[in-house]
mmCIF file of C-alpha atoms in Angstrom:
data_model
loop_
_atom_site.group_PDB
_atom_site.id
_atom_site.type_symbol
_atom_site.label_atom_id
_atom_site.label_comp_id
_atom_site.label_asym_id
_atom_site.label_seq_id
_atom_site.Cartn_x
_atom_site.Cartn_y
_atom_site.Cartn_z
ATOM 1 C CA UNK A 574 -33.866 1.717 2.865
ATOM 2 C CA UNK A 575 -34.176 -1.266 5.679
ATOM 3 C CA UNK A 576 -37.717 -0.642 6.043
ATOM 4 C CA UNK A 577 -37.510 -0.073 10.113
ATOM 5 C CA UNK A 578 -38.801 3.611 10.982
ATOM 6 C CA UNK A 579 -37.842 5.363 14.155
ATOM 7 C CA UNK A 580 -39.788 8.173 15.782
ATOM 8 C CA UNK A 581 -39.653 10.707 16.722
ATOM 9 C CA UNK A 582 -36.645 12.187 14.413
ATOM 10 C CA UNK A 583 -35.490 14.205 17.077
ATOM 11 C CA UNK A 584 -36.807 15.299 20.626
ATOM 12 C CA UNK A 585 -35.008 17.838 23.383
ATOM 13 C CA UNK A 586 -35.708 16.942 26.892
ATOM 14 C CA UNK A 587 -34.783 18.384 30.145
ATOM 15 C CA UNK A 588 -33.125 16.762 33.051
ATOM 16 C CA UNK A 589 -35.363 14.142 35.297
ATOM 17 C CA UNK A 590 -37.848 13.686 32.453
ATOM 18 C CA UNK A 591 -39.033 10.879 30.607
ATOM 19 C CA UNK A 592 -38.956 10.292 27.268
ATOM 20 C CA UNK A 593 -40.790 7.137 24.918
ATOM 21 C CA UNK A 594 -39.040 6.440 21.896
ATOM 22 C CA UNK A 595 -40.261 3.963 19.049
ATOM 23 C CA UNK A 596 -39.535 1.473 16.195
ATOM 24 C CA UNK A 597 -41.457 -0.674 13.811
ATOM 25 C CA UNK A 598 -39.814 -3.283 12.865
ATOM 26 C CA UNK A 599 -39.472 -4.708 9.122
ATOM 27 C CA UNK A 600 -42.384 -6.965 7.547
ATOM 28 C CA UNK A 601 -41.831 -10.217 8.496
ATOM 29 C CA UNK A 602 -38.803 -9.325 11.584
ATOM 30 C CA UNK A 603 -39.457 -10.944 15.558
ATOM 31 C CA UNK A 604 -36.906 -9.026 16.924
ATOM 32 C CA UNK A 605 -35.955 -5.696 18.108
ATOM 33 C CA UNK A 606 -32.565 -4.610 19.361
ATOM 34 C CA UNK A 607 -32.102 -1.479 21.194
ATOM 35 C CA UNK A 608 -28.619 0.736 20.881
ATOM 36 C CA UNK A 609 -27.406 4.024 22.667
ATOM 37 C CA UNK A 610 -24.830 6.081 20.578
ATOM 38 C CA UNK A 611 -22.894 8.886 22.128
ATOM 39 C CA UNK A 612 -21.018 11.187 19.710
ATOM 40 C CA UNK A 613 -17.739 9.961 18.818
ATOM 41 C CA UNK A 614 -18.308 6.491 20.107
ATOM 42 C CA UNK A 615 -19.798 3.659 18.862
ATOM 43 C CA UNK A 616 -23.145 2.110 19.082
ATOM 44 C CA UNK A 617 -24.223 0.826 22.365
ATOM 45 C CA UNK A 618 -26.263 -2.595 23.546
ATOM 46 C CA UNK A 619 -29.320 -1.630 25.582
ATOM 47 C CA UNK A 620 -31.368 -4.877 25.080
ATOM 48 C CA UNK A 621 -32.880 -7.084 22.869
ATOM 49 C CA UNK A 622 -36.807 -8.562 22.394
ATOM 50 C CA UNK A 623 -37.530 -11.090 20.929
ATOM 51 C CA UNK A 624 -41.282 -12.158 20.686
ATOM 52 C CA UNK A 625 -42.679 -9.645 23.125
ATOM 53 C CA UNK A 626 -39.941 -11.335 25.291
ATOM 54 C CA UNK A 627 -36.150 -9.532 26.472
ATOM 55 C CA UNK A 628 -33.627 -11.338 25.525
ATOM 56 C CA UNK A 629 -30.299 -10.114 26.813
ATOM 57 C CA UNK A 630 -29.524 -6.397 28.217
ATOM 58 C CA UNK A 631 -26.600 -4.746 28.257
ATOM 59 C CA UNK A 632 -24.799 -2.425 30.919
ATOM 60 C CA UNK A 633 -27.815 0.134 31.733
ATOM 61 C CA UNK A 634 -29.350 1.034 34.735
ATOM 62 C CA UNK A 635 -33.519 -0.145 35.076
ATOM 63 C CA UNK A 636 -34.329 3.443 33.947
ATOM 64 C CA UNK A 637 -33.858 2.172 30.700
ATOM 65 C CA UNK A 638 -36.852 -0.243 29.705
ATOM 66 C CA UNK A 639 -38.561 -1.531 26.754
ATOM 67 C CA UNK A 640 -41.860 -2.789 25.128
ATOM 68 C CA UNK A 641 -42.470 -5.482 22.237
ATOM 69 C CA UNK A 642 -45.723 -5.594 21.142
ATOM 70 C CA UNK A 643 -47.524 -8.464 19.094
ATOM 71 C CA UNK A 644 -46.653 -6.864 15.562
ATOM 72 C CA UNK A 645 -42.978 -6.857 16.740
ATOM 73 C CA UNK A 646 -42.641 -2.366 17.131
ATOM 74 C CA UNK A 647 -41.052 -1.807 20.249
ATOM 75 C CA UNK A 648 -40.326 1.032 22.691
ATOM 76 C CA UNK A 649 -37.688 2.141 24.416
ATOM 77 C CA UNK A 650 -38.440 4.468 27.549
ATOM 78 C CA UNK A 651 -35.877 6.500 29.218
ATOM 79 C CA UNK A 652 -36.777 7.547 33.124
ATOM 80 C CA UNK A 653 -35.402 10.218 35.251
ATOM 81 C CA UNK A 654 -33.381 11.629 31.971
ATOM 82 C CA UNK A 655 -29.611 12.660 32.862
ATOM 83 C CA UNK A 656 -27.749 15.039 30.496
ATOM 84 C CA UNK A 657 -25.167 11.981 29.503
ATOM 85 C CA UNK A 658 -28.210 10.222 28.202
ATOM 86 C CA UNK A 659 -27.898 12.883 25.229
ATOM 87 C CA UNK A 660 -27.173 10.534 22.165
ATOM 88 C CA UNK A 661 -28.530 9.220 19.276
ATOM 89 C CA UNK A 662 -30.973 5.830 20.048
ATOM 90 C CA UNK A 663 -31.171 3.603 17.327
ATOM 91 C CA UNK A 664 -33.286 0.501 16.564
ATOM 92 C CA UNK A 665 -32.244 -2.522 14.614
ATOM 93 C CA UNK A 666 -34.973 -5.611 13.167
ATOM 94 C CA UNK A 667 -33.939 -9.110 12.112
ATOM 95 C CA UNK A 668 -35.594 -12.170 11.131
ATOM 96 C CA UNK A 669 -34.833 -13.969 14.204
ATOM 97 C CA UNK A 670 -32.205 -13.441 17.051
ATOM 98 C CA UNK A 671 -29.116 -14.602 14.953
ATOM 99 C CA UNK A 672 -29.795 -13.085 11.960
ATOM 100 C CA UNK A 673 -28.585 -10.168 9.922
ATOM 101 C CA UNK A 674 -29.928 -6.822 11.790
ATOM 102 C CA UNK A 675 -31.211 -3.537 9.859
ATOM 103 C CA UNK A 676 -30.574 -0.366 11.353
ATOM 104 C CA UNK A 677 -33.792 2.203 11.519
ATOM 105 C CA UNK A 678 -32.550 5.974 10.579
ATOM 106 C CA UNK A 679 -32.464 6.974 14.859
ATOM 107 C CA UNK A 680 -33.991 9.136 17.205
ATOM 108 C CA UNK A 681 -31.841 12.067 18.508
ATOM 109 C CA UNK A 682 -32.289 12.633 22.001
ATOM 110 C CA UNK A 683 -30.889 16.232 23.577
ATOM 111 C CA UNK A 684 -31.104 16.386 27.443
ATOM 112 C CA UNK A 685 -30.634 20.170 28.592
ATOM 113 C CA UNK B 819 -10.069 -3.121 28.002
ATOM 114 C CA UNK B 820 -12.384 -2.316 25.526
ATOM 115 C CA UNK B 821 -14.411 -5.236 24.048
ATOM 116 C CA UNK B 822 -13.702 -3.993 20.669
ATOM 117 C CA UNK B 823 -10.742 -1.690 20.028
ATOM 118 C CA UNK B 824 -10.409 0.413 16.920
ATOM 119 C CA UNK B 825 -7.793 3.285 15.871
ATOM 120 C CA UNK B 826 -10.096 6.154 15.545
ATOM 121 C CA UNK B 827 -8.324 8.420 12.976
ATOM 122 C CA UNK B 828 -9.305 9.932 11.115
ATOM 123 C CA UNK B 829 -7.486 8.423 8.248
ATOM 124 C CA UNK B 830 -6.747 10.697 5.386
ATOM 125 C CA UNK B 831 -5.509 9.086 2.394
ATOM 126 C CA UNK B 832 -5.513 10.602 -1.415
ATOM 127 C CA UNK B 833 -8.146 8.854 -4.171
ATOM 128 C CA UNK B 834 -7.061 5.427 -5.855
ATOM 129 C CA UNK B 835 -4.805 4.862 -2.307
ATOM 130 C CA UNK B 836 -5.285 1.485 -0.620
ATOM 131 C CA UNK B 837 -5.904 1.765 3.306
ATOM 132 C CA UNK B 838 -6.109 -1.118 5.896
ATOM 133 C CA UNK B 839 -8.293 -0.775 8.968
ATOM 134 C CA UNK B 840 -7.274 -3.055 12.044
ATOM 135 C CA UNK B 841 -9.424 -4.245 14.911
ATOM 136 C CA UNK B 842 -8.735 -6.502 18.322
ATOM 137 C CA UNK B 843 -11.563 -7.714 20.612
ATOM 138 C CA UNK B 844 -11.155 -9.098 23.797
ATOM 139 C CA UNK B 845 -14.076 -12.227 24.508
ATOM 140 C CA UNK B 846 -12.656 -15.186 22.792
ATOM 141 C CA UNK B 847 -16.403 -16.858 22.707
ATOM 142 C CA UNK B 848 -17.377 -14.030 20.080
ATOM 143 C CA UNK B 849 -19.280 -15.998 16.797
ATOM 144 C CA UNK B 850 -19.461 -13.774 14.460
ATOM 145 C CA UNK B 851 -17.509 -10.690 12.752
ATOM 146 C CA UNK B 852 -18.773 -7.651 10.930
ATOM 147 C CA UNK B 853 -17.349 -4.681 9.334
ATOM 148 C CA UNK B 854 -20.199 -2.033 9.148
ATOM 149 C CA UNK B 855 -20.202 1.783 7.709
ATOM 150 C CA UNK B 856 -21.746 4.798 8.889
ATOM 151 C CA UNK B 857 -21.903 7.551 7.231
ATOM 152 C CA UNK B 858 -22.172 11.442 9.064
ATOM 153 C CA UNK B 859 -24.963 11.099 11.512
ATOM 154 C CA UNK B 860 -26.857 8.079 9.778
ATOM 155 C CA UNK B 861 -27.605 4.867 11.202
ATOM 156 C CA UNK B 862 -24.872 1.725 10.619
ATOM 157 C CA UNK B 863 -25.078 -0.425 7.618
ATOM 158 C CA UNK B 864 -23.756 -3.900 6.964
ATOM 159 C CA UNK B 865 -20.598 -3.551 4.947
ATOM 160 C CA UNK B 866 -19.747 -7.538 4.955
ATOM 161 C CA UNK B 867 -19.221 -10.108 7.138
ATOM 162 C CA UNK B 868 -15.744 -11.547 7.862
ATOM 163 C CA UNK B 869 -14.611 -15.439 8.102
ATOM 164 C CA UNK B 870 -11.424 -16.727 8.991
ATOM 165 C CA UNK B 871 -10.720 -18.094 5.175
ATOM 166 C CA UNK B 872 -11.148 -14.270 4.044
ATOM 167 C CA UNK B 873 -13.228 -12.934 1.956
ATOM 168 C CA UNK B 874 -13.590 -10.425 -0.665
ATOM 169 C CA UNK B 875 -16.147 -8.012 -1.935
ATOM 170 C CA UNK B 876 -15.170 -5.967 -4.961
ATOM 171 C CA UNK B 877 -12.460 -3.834 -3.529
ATOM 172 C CA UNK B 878 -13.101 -4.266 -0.311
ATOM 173 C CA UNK B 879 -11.401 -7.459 1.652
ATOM 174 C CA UNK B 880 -11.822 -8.564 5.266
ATOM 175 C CA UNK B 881 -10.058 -10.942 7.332
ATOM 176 C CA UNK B 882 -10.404 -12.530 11.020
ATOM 177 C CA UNK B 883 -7.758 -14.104 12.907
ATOM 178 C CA UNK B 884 -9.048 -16.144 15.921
ATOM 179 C CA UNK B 885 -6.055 -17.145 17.350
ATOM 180 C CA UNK B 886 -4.890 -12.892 18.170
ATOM 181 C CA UNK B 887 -8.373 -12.107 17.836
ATOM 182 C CA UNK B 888 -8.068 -9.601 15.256
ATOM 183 C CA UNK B 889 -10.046 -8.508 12.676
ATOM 184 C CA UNK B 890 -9.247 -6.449 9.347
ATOM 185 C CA UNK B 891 -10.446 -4.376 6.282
ATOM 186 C CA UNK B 892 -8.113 -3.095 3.775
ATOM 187 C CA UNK B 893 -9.955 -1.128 0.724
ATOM 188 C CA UNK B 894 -7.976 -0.512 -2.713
ATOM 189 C CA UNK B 895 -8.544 1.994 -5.055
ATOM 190 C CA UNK B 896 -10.013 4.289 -2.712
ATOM 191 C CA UNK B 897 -13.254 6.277 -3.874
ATOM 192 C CA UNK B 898 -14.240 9.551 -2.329
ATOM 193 C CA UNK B 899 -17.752 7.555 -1.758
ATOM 194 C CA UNK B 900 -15.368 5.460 0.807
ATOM 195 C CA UNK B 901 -15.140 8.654 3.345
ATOM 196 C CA UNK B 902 -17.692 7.014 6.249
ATOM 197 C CA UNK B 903 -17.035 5.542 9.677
ATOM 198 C CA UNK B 904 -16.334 1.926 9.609
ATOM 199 C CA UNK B 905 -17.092 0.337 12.786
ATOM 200 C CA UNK B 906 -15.404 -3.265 14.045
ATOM 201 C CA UNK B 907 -17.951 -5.334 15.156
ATOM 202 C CA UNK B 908 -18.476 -8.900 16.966
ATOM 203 C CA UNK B 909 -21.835 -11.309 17.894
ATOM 204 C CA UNK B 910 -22.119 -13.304 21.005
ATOM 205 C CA UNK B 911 -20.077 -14.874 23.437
ATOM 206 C CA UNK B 912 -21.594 -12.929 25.935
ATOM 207 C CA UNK B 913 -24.450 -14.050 28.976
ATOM 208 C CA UNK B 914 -26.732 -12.402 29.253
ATOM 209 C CA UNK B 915 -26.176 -10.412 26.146
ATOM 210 C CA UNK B 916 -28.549 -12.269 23.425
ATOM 211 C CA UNK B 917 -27.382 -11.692 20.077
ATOM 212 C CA UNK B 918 -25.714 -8.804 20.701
ATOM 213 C CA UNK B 919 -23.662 -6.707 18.657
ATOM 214 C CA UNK B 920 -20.524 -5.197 20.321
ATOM 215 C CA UNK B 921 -19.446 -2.515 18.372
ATOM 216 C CA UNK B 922 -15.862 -0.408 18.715
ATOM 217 C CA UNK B 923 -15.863 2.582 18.576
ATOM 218 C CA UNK B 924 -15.257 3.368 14.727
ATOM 219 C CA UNK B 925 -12.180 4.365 12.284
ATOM 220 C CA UNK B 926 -12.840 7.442 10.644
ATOM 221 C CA UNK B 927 -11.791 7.577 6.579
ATOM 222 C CA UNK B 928 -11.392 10.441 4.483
ATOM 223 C CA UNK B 929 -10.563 10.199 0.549
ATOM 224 C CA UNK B 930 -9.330 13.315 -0.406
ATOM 225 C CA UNK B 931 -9.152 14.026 -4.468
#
């Protein structure tokens, strides 16, 4: 296992809700990248933090925002939920901002 | 255009077959080249990374061509431990992006006995 942990496993929301998700990083990791994957596609950028900082976002609207806290876990909340938003959200930890990153197990988000 | 484009299969090929997996991405500025795997609804692991001189991992062998900007996998001597998703992807080259990973949008393998 990478030693990053996602929770919750899996959560059902309805439409215009919000949702928190979270990740702790691996011992020892400053940075926390943030991906959307829809079924049958491939992981998507949401951003990236990097000391408590972002550092680079990808193509999402401002519902999607994020935390890094001093021991490195993050969050990733979701506003105003919209049934496409159905996916599975992982997290990924690495040393630094170039280096190798290490996929947590997910969060499965169902919008109804 | 997709950043990264992958055939999507699903590839079925018999055990002990060899089976190449082909990739193209579009932003020239991209540093670095992965193949990952994922297996049925688990989270992406780091199969190997891929330089231009090639390299090799048991049976599996990757290869990146800068100049078409195309990227490749061929396994031999399939397993049935082989059947995953292996997913193309590239680092950087992007503003705004970080460290990014770009990922396409996965080749799916079955190794049938």
């Amino acid at each position: 296992e990478t030693g990053v942990t996602q929770s919750p496993t899996h959560l059902i929301k309805t439409r215009g809700q919000q949702v928190t998700l979270r990740c702790s990083s691996q011992s020892g990791h400053n940075t926390v990248s943030w991906y959307q994957q829809a079924l049958g596609q491939g992981p998507q950028f949401i951003f990236q933090y990097y000391r408590e900082e972002e550092n680079g976002r990808g193509n999402f609207p401002p519902r999607f925002s994020g935390l890094q806290f001093p021991n490195y876990s993050s969050e990733l909340n979701v506003n105003a939920l919209e049934l496409d938003d159905s996916a599975l959200y992982l997290c990924a930890s690495s040393l630094s901002t170039a280096n190798e990153q290490f996929f947590g197990p997910g969060t499965r988000l169902t919008v109804l | 255009r997709k950043e990264v484009e992958q055939d999507p299969g699903p590839f079925n090929v018999p055990e002990g077959a060899t089976v190449a997996f082909n990739c193209t991405y579009s932003n020239s500025a991209s540093q670095s080249f992965f193949w990952y795997r994922q297996d049925c609804r688990k989270e992406p692991k780091l199969l190997m990374s891929v330089y231009s001189s090639g390299n090799e991992d048991g049976r599996f062998t990757a290869q990146l061509n800068r100049a078409s900007q195309y990227i490749s996998l061929l396994i031999r001597d399939s397993k049935l431990s082989d059947s995953a998703t292996y997913l193309c992807v590239v680092r950087g080259g992007f503003t705004g992006g970080g460290n990014k990973l770009t990922f396409g949008t996965g080749t799916q393998l079955k190794v049938e006995l």
